[in-house]
């Protein structure tokens, strides 16, 4: 038995390593969420000529989000008397789990990746769609008309914008000839796909903001109309799960955008001496900043404008992008 353990690592060692890496990724993501919230509040404060958090954790408010999390954890967890309790309890978990699952398919550098799926892009799109079920479940189980309207809005919005989002990446698939995210990055060593497929990049970026339910597409949570939408009846750590889901998806979507259109870890010409993971982090941070910037400057759309923009603008442009990408590939990438 001892000789076997020494000569060939047993399955439990591989399992321990796997779960250890998963725990490290969770810590990294939670750290990102903690300080992405702080960064968003500070950037929005700067844009609106106010300081933002600056009390807890020194002059920069570095521990403000930590204090907010502690406050949420000790808050009373309430469940409405008329709610469907099993679905009410399950909904935050069903919303959050896919947000963390999709991270396993994203390569952060040529060596730092948790899996190398041949259909990594398809896996991301398929798994992320499950979150819609969790949000709709929360709206239904709360037995509240505002929650139900928020859940229905979310389902309509996420299904509508998922179509142009998926169609917009067809050009990337045509250029790379693969659904493997690592191979897609490798295909951008010469030129990033955002330059070969600018229409696809714009449609993908707009659709990704809508998929994240962020301003100006935050209709499912519109506080002026629906109080808080699908999570209005949630409190404490269950409410925190929904907010955690939103920011984990911000991490995942910014990383996916970096991989698909910005060249991932590939360096800018003449600066190849900088490690790939640094390039990935810089491009990733640029996308996150852009999404915060949009939130601070754009007004919320009306519900009819939201749906018309998806079906009458983004979808036709995404279909046009397929034709343009085919022409570019035939003329310049043969």
XYZ file of C-alpha atoms in Angstrom:
334
model
C 0.000 0.000 0.000
C 2.776 2.468 0.938
C 4.756 1.605 -2.202
C 1.670 2.193 -4.327
C 1.121 5.569 -2.731
C 4.738 6.534 -3.361
C 4.932 5.315 -6.962
C 1.577 6.530 -8.320
C -0.496 9.363 -6.868
C -3.921 8.060 -5.874
C -7.162 9.628 -6.957
C -7.701 11.422 -3.660
C -4.529 13.453 -4.167
C -5.746 14.648 -7.546
C -9.123 15.433 -5.990
C -7.449 17.376 -3.160
C -5.388 19.384 -5.664
C -8.486 20.065 -7.745
C -10.520 21.293 -4.788
C -7.546 23.311 -3.534
C -7.304 25.120 -6.870
C -11.055 25.653 -6.819
C -10.808 27.166 -3.333
C -8.016 29.489 -4.531
C -10.163 30.629 -7.447
C -13.084 31.269 -5.084
C -10.853 33.384 -2.822
C -9.595 35.377 -5.835
C -13.126 35.953 -7.122
C -14.417 36.972 -3.690
C -11.482 39.370 -3.359
C -12.339 40.817 -6.764
C -16.005 41.212 -5.766
C -15.048 42.931 -2.517
C -12.858 45.531 -4.169
C -14.809 45.813 -7.435
C -17.729 47.081 -5.347
C -15.411 49.559 -3.606
C -13.850 50.605 -6.942
C -17.286 51.108 -8.467
C -18.404 53.303 -5.586
C -15.168 55.333 -5.718
C -15.269 55.776 -9.511
C -18.947 56.775 -9.447
C -18.158 59.162 -6.587
C -15.357 60.757 -8.620
C -17.645 61.141 -11.659
C -20.357 62.734 -9.494
C -17.948 65.047 -7.619
C -18.224 63.306 -4.244
C -15.622 61.309 -2.275
C -17.322 57.918 -2.004
C -16.498 55.580 0.945
C -13.701 57.094 3.034
C -14.317 56.139 6.671
C -13.918 52.394 7.304
C -10.375 51.200 6.627
C -8.500 54.480 6.377
C -8.900 57.458 4.082
C -9.605 55.236 1.057
C -12.344 53.201 2.734
C -10.596 49.920 1.931
C -12.598 47.949 4.492
C -15.984 49.484 3.704
C -17.155 46.510 1.624
C -15.897 44.084 4.278
C -17.975 45.955 6.862
C -20.999 45.820 4.550
C -20.608 42.059 4.155
C -20.396 41.577 7.918
C -23.542 43.661 8.327
C -25.413 41.492 5.801
C -24.292 38.266 7.474
C -25.708 39.269 10.874
C -28.964 40.683 9.500
C -32.171 38.783 10.179
C -33.056 36.311 7.424
C -36.777 36.739 6.726
C -39.022 34.596 4.550
C -42.524 35.876 3.677
C -45.311 33.812 5.201
C -47.047 33.257 1.849
C -43.831 32.482 -0.060
C -43.032 29.092 -1.578
C -40.306 28.348 0.972
C -38.345 25.557 -0.832
C -38.114 27.575 -4.058
C -37.452 30.792 -2.125
C -34.453 29.196 -0.401
C -33.139 27.463 -3.530
C -33.341 30.467 -5.885
C -30.199 32.366 -4.668
C -28.126 29.172 -4.876
C -29.390 28.373 -8.363
C -28.581 31.928 -9.449
C -25.049 31.899 -7.988
C -23.780 28.384 -8.794
C -23.599 28.858 -12.604
C -21.734 32.164 -12.117
C -18.898 30.295 -10.423
C -19.088 27.226 -12.693
C -18.380 29.201 -15.876
C -15.050 30.418 -14.483
C -13.592 26.928 -14.870
C -13.639 27.308 -18.663
C -11.796 30.645 -18.844
C -8.015 30.579 -19.472
C -6.213 33.432 -17.721
C -2.832 32.716 -19.337
C -1.216 29.992 -21.418
C -0.413 28.116 -18.184
C -3.091 29.359 -15.746
C -6.359 27.589 -16.582
C -8.568 25.151 -14.707
C -9.793 23.229 -17.749
C -9.184 23.186 -21.477
C -12.593 22.298 -22.885
C -12.834 21.841 -26.640
C -16.256 23.525 -26.431
C -15.371 26.070 -23.742
C -17.329 28.909 -25.348
C -20.433 26.755 -25.747
C -20.075 25.588 -22.132
C -19.975 29.191 -20.888
C -23.089 30.192 -22.829
C -25.048 27.085 -21.796
C -24.221 27.188 -18.086
C -24.697 30.935 -17.661
C -28.258 30.623 -18.957
C -29.233 28.646 -15.843
C -29.038 31.829 -13.763
C -32.165 33.081 -15.525
C -34.073 30.174 -13.971
C -32.857 31.148 -10.480
C -33.929 34.775 -10.930
C -37.335 33.801 -12.315
C -37.723 31.319 -9.446
C -36.980 34.076 -6.905
C -39.603 36.335 -8.444
C -42.244 33.595 -8.462
C -41.500 32.109 -5.023
C -41.665 35.480 -3.239
C -45.430 35.753 -3.898
C -45.034 39.484 -4.497
C -46.247 41.287 -7.614
C -43.135 43.458 -7.810
C -40.887 40.398 -7.503
C -42.850 38.547 -10.177
C -42.662 41.484 -12.578
C -38.914 41.759 -11.954
C -38.429 38.033 -12.562
C -40.454 38.136 -15.787
C -38.572 41.199 -16.988
C -35.277 39.452 -16.294
C -36.306 36.326 -18.191
C -37.450 38.369 -21.199
C -34.350 40.550 -21.145
C -31.758 37.812 -20.699
C -33.294 35.553 -23.348
C -33.622 38.453 -25.808
C -30.067 39.736 -25.388
C -28.527 36.275 -25.281
C -29.436 35.814 -28.957
C -27.422 38.782 -30.343
C -24.656 37.977 -27.835
C -24.294 34.441 -29.203
C -24.643 35.539 -32.837
C -21.986 38.242 -32.338
C -19.288 35.650 -31.532
C -19.872 33.665 -34.741
C -17.253 35.851 -36.432
C -14.720 34.933 -33.724
C -15.505 31.246 -34.229
C -15.047 31.659 -37.996
C -11.657 33.351 -37.580
C -10.303 30.867 -35.037
C -12.054 27.744 -36.357
C -12.628 26.571 -32.792
C -14.848 26.808 -29.721
C -11.824 26.240 -27.480
C -11.046 29.488 -25.640
C -7.298 28.815 -25.524
C -7.185 28.305 -29.291
C -9.219 31.500 -29.758
C -6.568 33.434 -27.822
C -3.753 31.744 -29.762
C -5.428 32.864 -32.982
C -5.009 36.511 -31.927
C -1.217 36.568 -31.716
C -1.025 38.792 -34.788
C -4.170 40.900 -34.442
C -6.988 40.972 -31.880
C -10.416 39.985 -33.137
C -11.898 43.318 -32.028
C -10.147 44.821 -35.070
C -11.253 42.055 -37.442
C -14.811 42.026 -36.088
C -15.569 45.500 -34.651
C -19.329 45.106 -35.153
C -19.288 41.821 -33.271
C -17.257 43.381 -30.465
C -19.690 46.286 -30.033
C -22.756 44.020 -30.100
C -21.121 41.595 -27.641
C -20.144 44.380 -25.245
C -23.637 45.928 -25.217
C -25.337 42.531 -24.905
C -23.027 41.520 -22.060
C -24.032 44.635 -20.082
C -27.685 43.716 -20.636
C -27.001 40.118 -19.559
C -25.493 41.455 -16.332
C -28.640 43.519 -15.633
C -26.490 46.619 -15.256
C -27.403 50.215 -16.091
C -28.852 51.194 -18.552
C -30.400 47.710 -18.753
C -31.258 47.259 -15.056
C -35.019 46.928 -15.646
C -35.364 43.738 -13.510
C -34.224 45.707 -10.439
C -35.669 49.146 -11.314
C -36.168 50.614 -7.833
C -38.300 53.515 -9.111
C -40.842 51.062 -10.519
C -40.394 47.688 -8.806
C -38.823 48.675 -5.456
C -36.002 46.152 -6.054
C -37.518 43.700 -8.492
C -37.045 39.960 -8.167
C -35.101 40.142 -4.868
C -37.330 42.649 -3.054
C -38.400 40.055 -0.441
C -34.853 38.833 0.241
C -32.722 40.047 3.133
C -29.394 39.338 4.771
C -27.110 36.733 3.238
C -29.708 35.515 0.695
C -29.873 39.024 -0.776
C -26.076 39.111 -0.688
C -26.033 35.967 -2.841
C -27.828 37.811 -5.636
C -25.400 40.725 -5.429
C -22.497 38.277 -5.353
C -23.881 36.630 -8.492
C -23.958 39.958 -10.307
C -20.338 40.794 -9.527
C -19.029 37.275 -10.188
C -20.663 37.500 -13.609
C -18.997 40.897 -14.044
C -15.676 39.126 -13.446
C -16.582 36.272 -15.792
C -17.965 38.444 -18.593
C -15.016 40.840 -18.515
C -12.658 37.839 -18.662
C -14.610 36.304 -21.563
C -14.555 39.599 -23.472
C -10.797 39.779 -22.959
C -10.373 36.241 -24.295
C -12.676 36.585 -27.305
C -11.861 40.056 -28.604
C -8.836 41.609 -26.848
C -6.319 38.846 -27.387
C -6.300 37.462 -23.858
C -2.753 37.275 -22.528
C -1.112 38.136 -25.875
C 1.135 41.213 -25.463
C 1.062 44.451 -27.399
C 3.855 44.467 -30.060
C 7.317 45.367 -28.730
C 6.208 44.791 -25.125
C 6.409 41.006 -25.078
C 8.725 41.023 -22.047
C 5.733 41.788 -19.775
C 4.164 38.539 -18.482
C 0.951 37.399 -20.145
C -1.056 37.397 -16.935
C -0.282 41.124 -16.539
C -1.608 41.827 -20.023
C -4.740 39.825 -19.245
C -5.270 41.773 -16.017
C -4.830 45.143 -17.768
C -7.308 44.327 -20.546
C -9.703 42.806 -18.032
C -9.537 45.925 -15.838
C -10.244 48.127 -18.859
C -13.490 46.243 -19.551
C -14.545 46.424 -15.880
C -13.851 50.166 -15.809
C -15.894 50.661 -18.988
C -18.899 48.904 -17.434
C -18.615 51.094 -14.321
C -18.303 54.171 -16.531
C -21.483 53.265 -18.425
C -23.354 52.851 -15.144
C -22.335 56.326 -14.054
C -23.330 58.086 -17.274
C -26.274 56.325 -18.951
C -29.963 56.676 -17.974
C -32.203 53.629 -17.631
C -34.134 52.566 -20.732
C -37.877 52.020 -20.808
C -39.068 48.423 -21.077
C -40.260 48.847 -24.683
C -36.975 50.518 -25.670
C -35.066 47.664 -24.054
C -36.777 44.970 -26.119
C -36.841 46.946 -29.367
C -33.117 47.641 -29.109
C -32.363 43.912 -28.815
C -34.584 42.698 -31.653
C -34.536 45.653 -34.065
C -30.962 46.895 -33.660
C -28.548 44.430 -32.090
C -29.803 41.252 -33.777
C -29.699 42.681 -37.350
C -26.234 44.139 -36.704
C -25.050 40.791 -35.308
C -26.340 39.010 -38.423
C -24.615 41.598 -40.621
C -21.415 40.933 -38.695
C -21.501 37.268 -39.798
C -21.536 38.348 -43.459
C -18.783 40.943 -42.938
C -16.639 38.433 -41.020
C -17.008 35.869 -43.809
C -15.845 38.456 -46.366
C -12.859 39.462 -44.177
C -11.877 35.839 -43.666
C -12.142 35.027 -47.370
C -10.206 38.078 -48.560
C -7.534 38.526 -45.898
C -7.190 35.346 -43.787
C -7.047 32.544 -46.333
